[in-house]
Coordinates of C-alpha atoms in Angstrom, one line a residue:
L1 CA 0.2 0.0 0.1
R2 CA 2.9 2.1 0.1
D3 CA 2.5 3.4 -3.5
V4 CA -1.1 4.2 -2.8
G5 CA -0.5 6.0 0.3
E6 CA 2.2 8.2 -1.7
S7 CA -0.2 8.7 -4.8
L8 CA -2.8 9.9 -2.1
Q9 CA -0.3 12.1 0.0
K10 CA 0.4 14.2 -3.3
I11 CA -3.3 14.4 -4.3
L12 CA -4.2 15.5 -0.8
S13 CA -1.3 18.3 -0.5
K14 CA -2.9 20.1 -3.2
S15 CA -5.0 22.9 -2.7
S16 CA -8.1 21.4 -4.2
I17 CA -8.9 18.0 -3.6
P18 CA -10.7 15.9 -6.4
H19 CA -14.5 15.6 -5.7
A20 CA -14.4 12.1 -6.9
F21 CA -11.9 9.0 -6.7
L22 CA -11.9 5.5 -8.4
F23 CA -10.1 2.8 -6.2
A24 CA -9.5 -0.2 -8.2
G25 CA -7.7 -3.5 -7.8
P26 CA -7.9 -7.2 -6.5
K27 CA -10.1 -8.0 -3.8
G28 CA -8.8 -7.7 0.0
T29 CA -6.1 -5.0 -0.9
G30 CA -7.4 -2.4 1.2
K31 CA -9.5 -0.3 -1.1
T32 CA -12.4 0.3 1.6
S33 CA -9.8 0.7 4.2
A34 CA -8.0 3.4 2.2
A35 CA -11.1 5.0 1.6
R36 CA -11.9 5.4 5.3
I37 CA -8.5 6.7 5.8
L38 CA -8.9 9.2 3.2
A39 CA -12.2 9.9 5.0
K40 CA -10.5 10.6 8.3
I41 CA -7.6 12.7 6.3
V42 CA -10.2 15.4 4.9
N43 CA -12.2 15.6 7.9
C44 CA -9.8 15.0 11.0
E45 CA -10.3 18.0 13.4
S46 CA -6.0 18.2 14.1
K47 CA -3.7 19.7 12.1
N48 CA -1.9 16.5 11.6
P49 CA -4.3 14.1 10.0
P50 CA -5.5 11.5 10.8
C51 CA -4.8 12.1 14.5
E52 CA -7.3 8.9 15.4
K53 CA -8.3 10.6 18.5
C54 CA -10.7 13.3 17.4
E55 CA -14.3 12.8 17.4
Q56 CA -14.3 12.5 13.5
C57 CA -11.5 9.8 13.4
I58 CA -13.3 7.8 16.0
S59 CA -16.6 7.9 14.7
I60 CA -15.5 6.9 11.4
D61 CA -13.8 3.9 12.9
R62 CA -16.6 3.0 14.7
G63 CA -18.6 3.2 11.4
N64 CA -21.3 5.7 12.9
N65 CA -20.1 8.9 11.4
L66 CA -23.1 10.6 10.0
D67 CA -20.9 12.2 7.3
V68 CA -19.6 9.4 6.1
I69 CA -21.8 7.2 4.1
E70 CA -20.7 3.6 2.8
M71 CA -23.1 2.0 0.0
D72 CA -22.6 -1.2 -1.2
A73 CA -23.7 -1.1 -5.2
A74 CA -24.1 -4.8 -5.4
S75 CA -27.2 -4.9 -3.0
H76 CA -27.9 -1.1 -4.1
R77 CA -27.5 -1.1 -7.7
G78 CA -30.8 0.0 -9.3
I79 CA -31.9 3.6 -10.5
D80 CA -33.9 4.4 -7.4
D81 CA -31.0 3.9 -5.0
V82 CA -29.1 6.1 -7.0
R83 CA -31.7 9.0 -7.1
I84 CA -32.1 8.8 -3.5
L85 CA -28.4 9.3 -3.0
R86 CA -28.7 12.2 -5.3
D87 CA -31.3 13.9 -3.4
A88 CA -29.2 13.0 0.0
V89 CA -25.9 14.7 -1.7
K90 CA -27.6 18.0 -1.8
L91 CA -27.9 18.4 2.2
S92 CA -24.7 19.9 3.9
P93 CA -22.5 17.7 6.4
V94 CA -24.0 17.3 9.9
A95 CA -20.6 18.0 11.3
A96 CA -17.6 17.2 9.2
N97 CA -15.9 19.4 6.8
K98 CA -16.8 17.2 3.7
K99 CA -19.4 14.3 3.3
I100 CA -17.9 11.2 1.9
Y101 CA -19.9 8.6 -0.1
I102 CA -17.9 5.5 -0.3
I103 CA -19.7 3.0 -3.1
D104 CA -18.2 -0.4 -3.0
E105 CA -18.4 -3.0 -5.9
A106 CA -19.2 0.1 -7.9
H107 CA -19.3 -1.9 -11.2
M108 CA -22.2 -3.7 -9.8
L109 CA -24.1 -0.5 -10.6
T110 CA -26.6 -0.9 -13.8
T111 CA -26.1 1.3 -16.9
E112 CA -29.1 3.2 -16.0
A113 CA -27.8 3.8 -12.6
S114 CA -24.6 4.9 -13.7
N115 CA -26.0 7.1 -16.1
A116 CA -27.8 8.6 -13.3
L117 CA -24.8 8.9 -10.9
L118 CA -22.8 10.5 -13.8
K119 CA -24.5 13.7 -13.4
T120 CA -23.8 14.0 -9.9
L121 CA -20.4 13.3 -10.5
E122 CA -20.0 16.1 -13.2
E123 CA -21.5 19.0 -11.0
P124 CA -20.8 17.7 -7.5
P125 CA -21.8 20.2 -4.5
E126 CA -18.4 21.6 -3.0
H127 CA -19.1 19.5 0.3
V128 CA -19.1 16.2 -1.4
I129 CA -16.2 13.5 -2.2
F130 CA -17.3 10.3 -4.0
I131 CA -14.9 7.2 -3.6
L132 CA -15.7 4.3 -5.6
A133 CA -14.1 1.0 -5.0
T134 CA -14.3 -1.6 -7.6
T135 CA -12.5 -5.1 -8.4
N136 CA -13.5 -4.5 -12.2
P137 CA -13.0 -1.2 -13.2
E138 CA -13.3 -2.1 -16.9
K139 CA -16.8 -2.8 -16.2
L140 CA -17.5 0.9 -15.2
I141 CA -18.9 3.0 -17.7
E142 CA -16.2 5.3 -19.7
T143 CA -17.7 8.4 -19.0
I144 CA -18.0 7.5 -15.0
R145 CA -13.9 6.5 -15.2
S146 CA -13.0 9.7 -17.0
R147 CA -14.5 11.8 -14.2
T148 CA -12.8 10.2 -11.2
T149 CA -9.0 10.5 -10.2
F150 CA -7.9 6.6 -10.7
I151 CA -5.7 4.9 -7.8
P152 CA -4.6 1.6 -8.8
F153 CA -4.1 -1.1 -6.0
R154 CA -2.3 -4.3 -6.5
K155 CA -1.8 -7.4 -4.5
A156 CA 0.0 -7.2 -1.6
K157 CA 3.5 -8.8 -1.4
P158 CA 4.0 -11.8 1.2
D159 CA 6.2 -9.6 3.3
E160 CA 3.5 -6.8 3.5
I161 CA 0.9 -9.2 4.5
V162 CA 3.6 -10.3 7.3
R163 CA 3.6 -6.8 8.6
S164 CA -0.1 -6.4 8.6
L165 CA -0.4 -9.4 10.3
K166 CA 2.2 -8.5 13.0
R167 CA 0.4 -5.5 13.9
A168 CA -3.0 -7.5 14.1
A169 CA -1.2 -10.0 16.2
S170 CA 0.4 -7.4 18.5
G171 CA -2.8 -5.6 18.9
E172 CA -4.5 -8.6 20.0
K173 CA -1.6 -10.0 22.0
I174 CA -1.1 -13.2 20.1
K175 CA 1.9 -14.8 20.3
V176 CA 3.1 -16.2 16.9
D177 CA 6.4 -16.7 15.2
D178 CA 7.5 -15.3 11.9
E179 CA 7.7 -18.4 9.9
T180 CA 4.1 -19.3 10.7
L181 CA 3.1 -15.9 9.3
S182 CA 4.9 -16.1 6.3
V183 CA 2.7 -19.5 5.5
I184 CA -0.3 -17.6 6.1
A185 CA 0.9 -14.8 3.9
E186 CA 1.4 -17.0 1.1
A187 CA -1.8 -18.7 1.5
S188 CA -3.5 -15.4 1.3
D189 CA -2.7 -14.8 -2.7
G190 CA -2.2 -11.2 -2.2
S191 CA -5.1 -10.4 0.1
F192 CA -4.7 -8.5 3.2
R193 CA -8.2 -9.5 4.1
D194 CA -7.9 -13.3 3.4
G195 CA -5.0 -13.3 5.8
I196 CA -6.5 -11.7 8.5
K197 CA -9.3 -14.3 8.3
I198 CA -6.7 -17.1 8.6
L199 CA -5.3 -15.9 11.6
E200 CA -8.6 -15.0 13.1
Q201 CA -9.8 -18.6 12.5
L202 CA -6.6 -20.4 14.0
V203 CA -7.0 -18.1 17.3
A204 CA -10.9 -18.6 17.3
E205 CA -10.4 -22.3 17.0
E206 CA -7.6 -22.2 19.5
L207 CA -5.4 -24.0 17.1
E208 CA -1.9 -24.5 17.0
L209 CA 0.2 -21.5 16.0
S210 CA 3.0 -23.3 14.1
K211 CA 4.5 -23.7 10.8
D212 CA 4.0 -27.2 10.6
F213 CA 0.6 -27.3 11.6
L214 CA -0.9 -24.4 9.8
E215 CA 0.8 -26.2 6.5
E216 CA -1.3 -29.3 7.1
F217 CA -4.4 -27.1 8.1
L218 CA -4.2 -25.0 5.0
H219 CA -3.8 -28.0 2.8
K220 CA -7.0 -29.6 4.5
K221 CA -8.8 -26.4 4.2
K222 CA -8.6 -26.1 0.4
A223 CA -11.8 -26.8 -1.4
F224 CA -10.0 -28.2 -4.2
N225 CA -6.3 -29.0 -5.0
L226 CA -5.4 -27.6 -8.3
D227 CA -1.8 -29.8 -8.3
T228 CA -4.0 -33.1 -8.4
F229 CA -6.2 -31.8 -11.0
I230 CA -3.5 -30.5 -13.5
S231 CA -1.7 -34.0 -12.8
L232 CA -4.7 -35.7 -13.9
L233 CA -5.1 -33.4 -17.0
V234 CA -1.3 -34.5 -17.9
K235 CA -2.2 -38.3 -17.4
K236 CA -5.4 -37.6 -19.5
D237 CA -7.3 -39.7 -17.0
A238 CA -10.9 -38.7 -17.9
K239 CA -12.3 -41.1 -15.2
S240 CA -10.6 -39.5 -12.3
L241 CA -11.0 -36.1 -13.5
I242 CA -14.8 -36.6 -13.8
E243 CA -14.7 -38.1 -10.1
E244 CA -12.8 -34.7 -8.8
I245 CA -15.3 -32.9 -10.6
G246 CA -18.1 -34.6 -9.1
K247 CA -17.1 -33.7 -5.7
F248 CA -17.3 -30.1 -6.2
G249 CA -20.9 -30.1 -5.0
V250 CA -20.0 -31.8 -1.7
K251 CA -17.1 -29.4 -1.2
G252 CA -19.1 -26.2 -1.9
V253 CA -16.6 -25.3 -5.1
A254 CA -18.0 -23.1 -7.4
V255 CA -17.1 -24.2 -10.9
E256 CA -16.5 -20.5 -12.0
S257 CA -13.9 -19.9 -9.2
F258 CA -11.9 -23.5 -10.1
L259 CA -11.7 -22.5 -13.6
G260 CA -10.7 -18.9 -12.7
A261 CA -8.0 -20.8 -10.5
L262 CA -7.0 -23.4 -13.1
L263 CA -6.8 -21.1 -15.8
M264 CA -4.4 -18.6 -14.1
R265 CA -2.1 -21.6 -13.4
L266 CA -2.0 -22.4 -17.0
R267 CA -1.6 -19.2 -18.3
K268 CA 1.5 -18.8 -15.8
S269 CA 2.8 -21.9 -17.7
L270 CA 2.1 -21.0 -21.1
L271 CA 3.7 -17.5 -20.4
A272 CA 6.6 -19.5 -19.2
K273 CA 7.4 -21.1 -21.9
V274 CA 8.0 -17.9 -24.0
G275 CA 10.1 -16.7 -21.5
V276 CA 8.3 -14.8 -18.8
G277 CA 8.4 -16.7 -15.4
A278 CA 9.1 -19.7 -14.0
D279 CA 7.0 -23.0 -15.5
E280 CA 5.3 -24.9 -12.9
I281 CA 3.9 -27.7 -15.6
S282 CA 7.1 -28.7 -17.7
E283 CA 5.1 -32.0 -18.9
L284 CA 2.8 -30.0 -21.1
H285 CA 3.9 -28.7 -24.7
K286 CA 2.9 -25.0 -25.6
T287 CA 0.5 -26.3 -28.2
D288 CA -1.2 -28.5 -25.7
L289 CA -1.5 -25.8 -23.2
I290 CA -3.1 -23.3 -25.7
R291 CA -5.4 -26.3 -26.8
L292 CA -6.4 -26.9 -23.3
I293 CA -6.8 -23.3 -22.4
E294 CA -9.2 -22.9 -25.6
L295 CA -11.4 -25.9 -24.0
L296 CA -11.2 -24.4 -20.6
E297 CA -12.2 -20.9 -21.7
T298 CA -15.4 -22.4 -23.8
A299 CA -16.4 -24.3 -20.6
S300 CA -15.7 -21.1 -18.4
K301 CA -18.2 -19.3 -20.8
D302 CA -20.6 -22.0 -21.0
S303 CA -20.9 -22.7 -17.4
G304 CA -23.1 -19.8 -16.8
D305 CA -26.1 -20.7 -19.2
S306 CA -25.7 -24.2 -18.5
L307 CA -28.6 -26.2 -16.4
I308 CA -25.7 -28.4 -15.2
E309 CA -23.1 -26.0 -13.9
E310 CA -20.5 -28.9 -14.1
L311 CA -21.6 -30.2 -17.4
P312 CA -19.3 -27.9 -19.7
L313 CA -16.4 -28.6 -17.6
E314 CA -17.0 -32.3 -17.8
I315 CA -17.1 -32.1 -21.6
A316 CA -13.9 -30.1 -21.6
V317 CA -11.9 -32.5 -19.9
I318 CA -13.4 -35.6 -21.7
G319 CA -12.5 -33.9 -25.0
W320 CA -9.0 -33.3 -23.6
C321 CA -8.6 -36.5 -22.8
G322 CA -9.0 -37.7 -26.1
E323 CA -12.9 -38.7 -26.8
D324 CA -13.2 -36.8 -29.9
I325 CA -15.7 -34.4 -28.1
G326 CA -15.0 -31.8 -30.9
S327 CA -15.5 -34.2 -34.1
T328 CA -18.9 -32.5 -34.6
S329 CA -17.3 -29.4 -36.3
S330 CA -15.1 -31.8 -38.5
S331 CA -18.2 -33.6 -39.2
R332 CA -20.2 -30.6 -40.4
L333 CA -16.9 -29.6 -42.7
E334 CA -17.2 -33.1 -44.1
I335 CA -20.6 -32.9 -44.8
N336 CA -20.3 -29.6 -46.6
S337 CA -17.2 -30.6 -48.2
P338 CA -17.6 -31.4 -52.1
V339 CA -16.4 -35.2 -51.4
A340 CA -19.0 -35.7 -48.7
G341 CA -21.1 -38.5 -48.9
V342 CA -18.5 -40.4 -51.2
A343 CA -18.3 -43.9 -50.0
T344 CA -15.2 -46.1 -50.6
G345 CA -15.6 -49.8 -52.0
R346 CA -13.4 -52.5 -51.2
D347 CA -11.7 -52.4 -54.3
G348 CA -10.9 -48.7 -53.3
S349 CA -13.4 -47.4 -55.8
R350 CA -15.3 -44.5 -54.7
S351 CA -19.2 -44.1 -55.5
T352 CA -21.7 -41.3 -54.3
T353 CA -24.6 -42.1 -51.9
P354 CA -28.2 -41.8 -53.5
A355 CA -28.5 -38.8 -51.3
I356 CA -25.6 -36.7 -52.3
H357 CA -26.3 -37.8 -55.8
D358 CA -30.0 -36.0 -55.9
L359 CA -28.1 -33.0 -54.0
A360 CA -25.5 -32.7 -57.0
Q361 CA -28.3 -32.9 -59.1
T362 CA -30.4 -30.4 -57.8
E363 CA -27.2 -28.1 -57.6
I364 CA -26.6 -28.6 -61.3
S365 CA -29.8 -28.3 -62.6
G366 CA -32.0 -26.5 -60.2
T367 CA -34.4 -29.3 -60.0
P368 CA -34.6 -32.1 -58.1
G369 CA -34.5 -35.2 -60.3
Q370 CA -33.5 -33.5 -63.5
S371 CA -30.6 -34.6 -65.3
A372 CA -27.5 -32.4 -66.0
P373 CA -27.3 -30.8 -68.9
A374 CA -25.8 -32.1 -72.1
S375 CA -22.9 -29.2 -72.1
M376 CA -21.6 -30.7 -68.8
E377 CA -21.6 -34.4 -69.9
G378 CA -17.8 -35.7 -70.4
E379 CA -16.8 -32.7 -67.9
G380 CA -16.3 -35.0 -65.0
V381 CA -19.5 -34.8 -63.6
N382 CA -20.8 -38.1 -62.4
P383 CA -24.8 -38.1 -63.2

């Protein structure tokens, strides 16, 4: 978060503060927390904000500040919700310098709601600052993005998560060594929130805070094992792959989440094969990886519309394992081919089937059953 802090510091050091920010980045990277810190800096009663001691800072931390309004766009995404917000924006702050509106998951707003919000973003009252937080900035309409100050967030590095966990452990007087925190940080996949959740669960269940125990605990906690699934893909073991997919329902695994994680791992291997990063799936060649990724991409697109969520993935892995699932497309090409319907006899000669013969007659003469024109006889056309 150092880069984010430096960017905000430069912006806030200016005489005029932007009226709208866009915080964008992966989940759990501190977007909403940074928005609250920004609210404290703007409204702090001290000369060196945020002091964490004044009424504004304390009430923002508690979540009961009347002038800092957090709105979840995932559950308030309609045009009526935005109209209510537009009416409320006109009111002056109750006790703070500025009214701060934090709109989380802003990309979930409908197009109509986004357009309704746009007018307020173009001409906001002087006492209002908007902070839009999102994991998918590309889903926001371009006109909203162009009217906000963009602050990018990235996945946290393991050492950054370790520092964050140390502060949390120190505040709660939890004794835990650096090795254990490092294991938690690696399992968090760049998310501060996930790191804190793992630590909270360990403490709540009074589990052992050691590296060896934690590694075993996290392995059992995993809803799915990508390494196992990838090794089965390498072996092209269709039966075992289908059995693994069948366990998703019992373990509560969403096919979309699984495919996302699997495609990320395959992408990493593909990039490694052209010299970018380290290769973790050396058993598969580049062309094989591309074919597998294409099959899984298709499964990912089809899963949302399928009556059975797992079915597109099952079809993809069966096709990958060599069951000719994709032969229908080649069959269509053969049917449309000029040589389609040509049967090969025992002596190696070829003859046209009656159906294809009738079709050929139709295409040549324009009328079913009509013979080919005399001018075409002897030109290689089989009547």
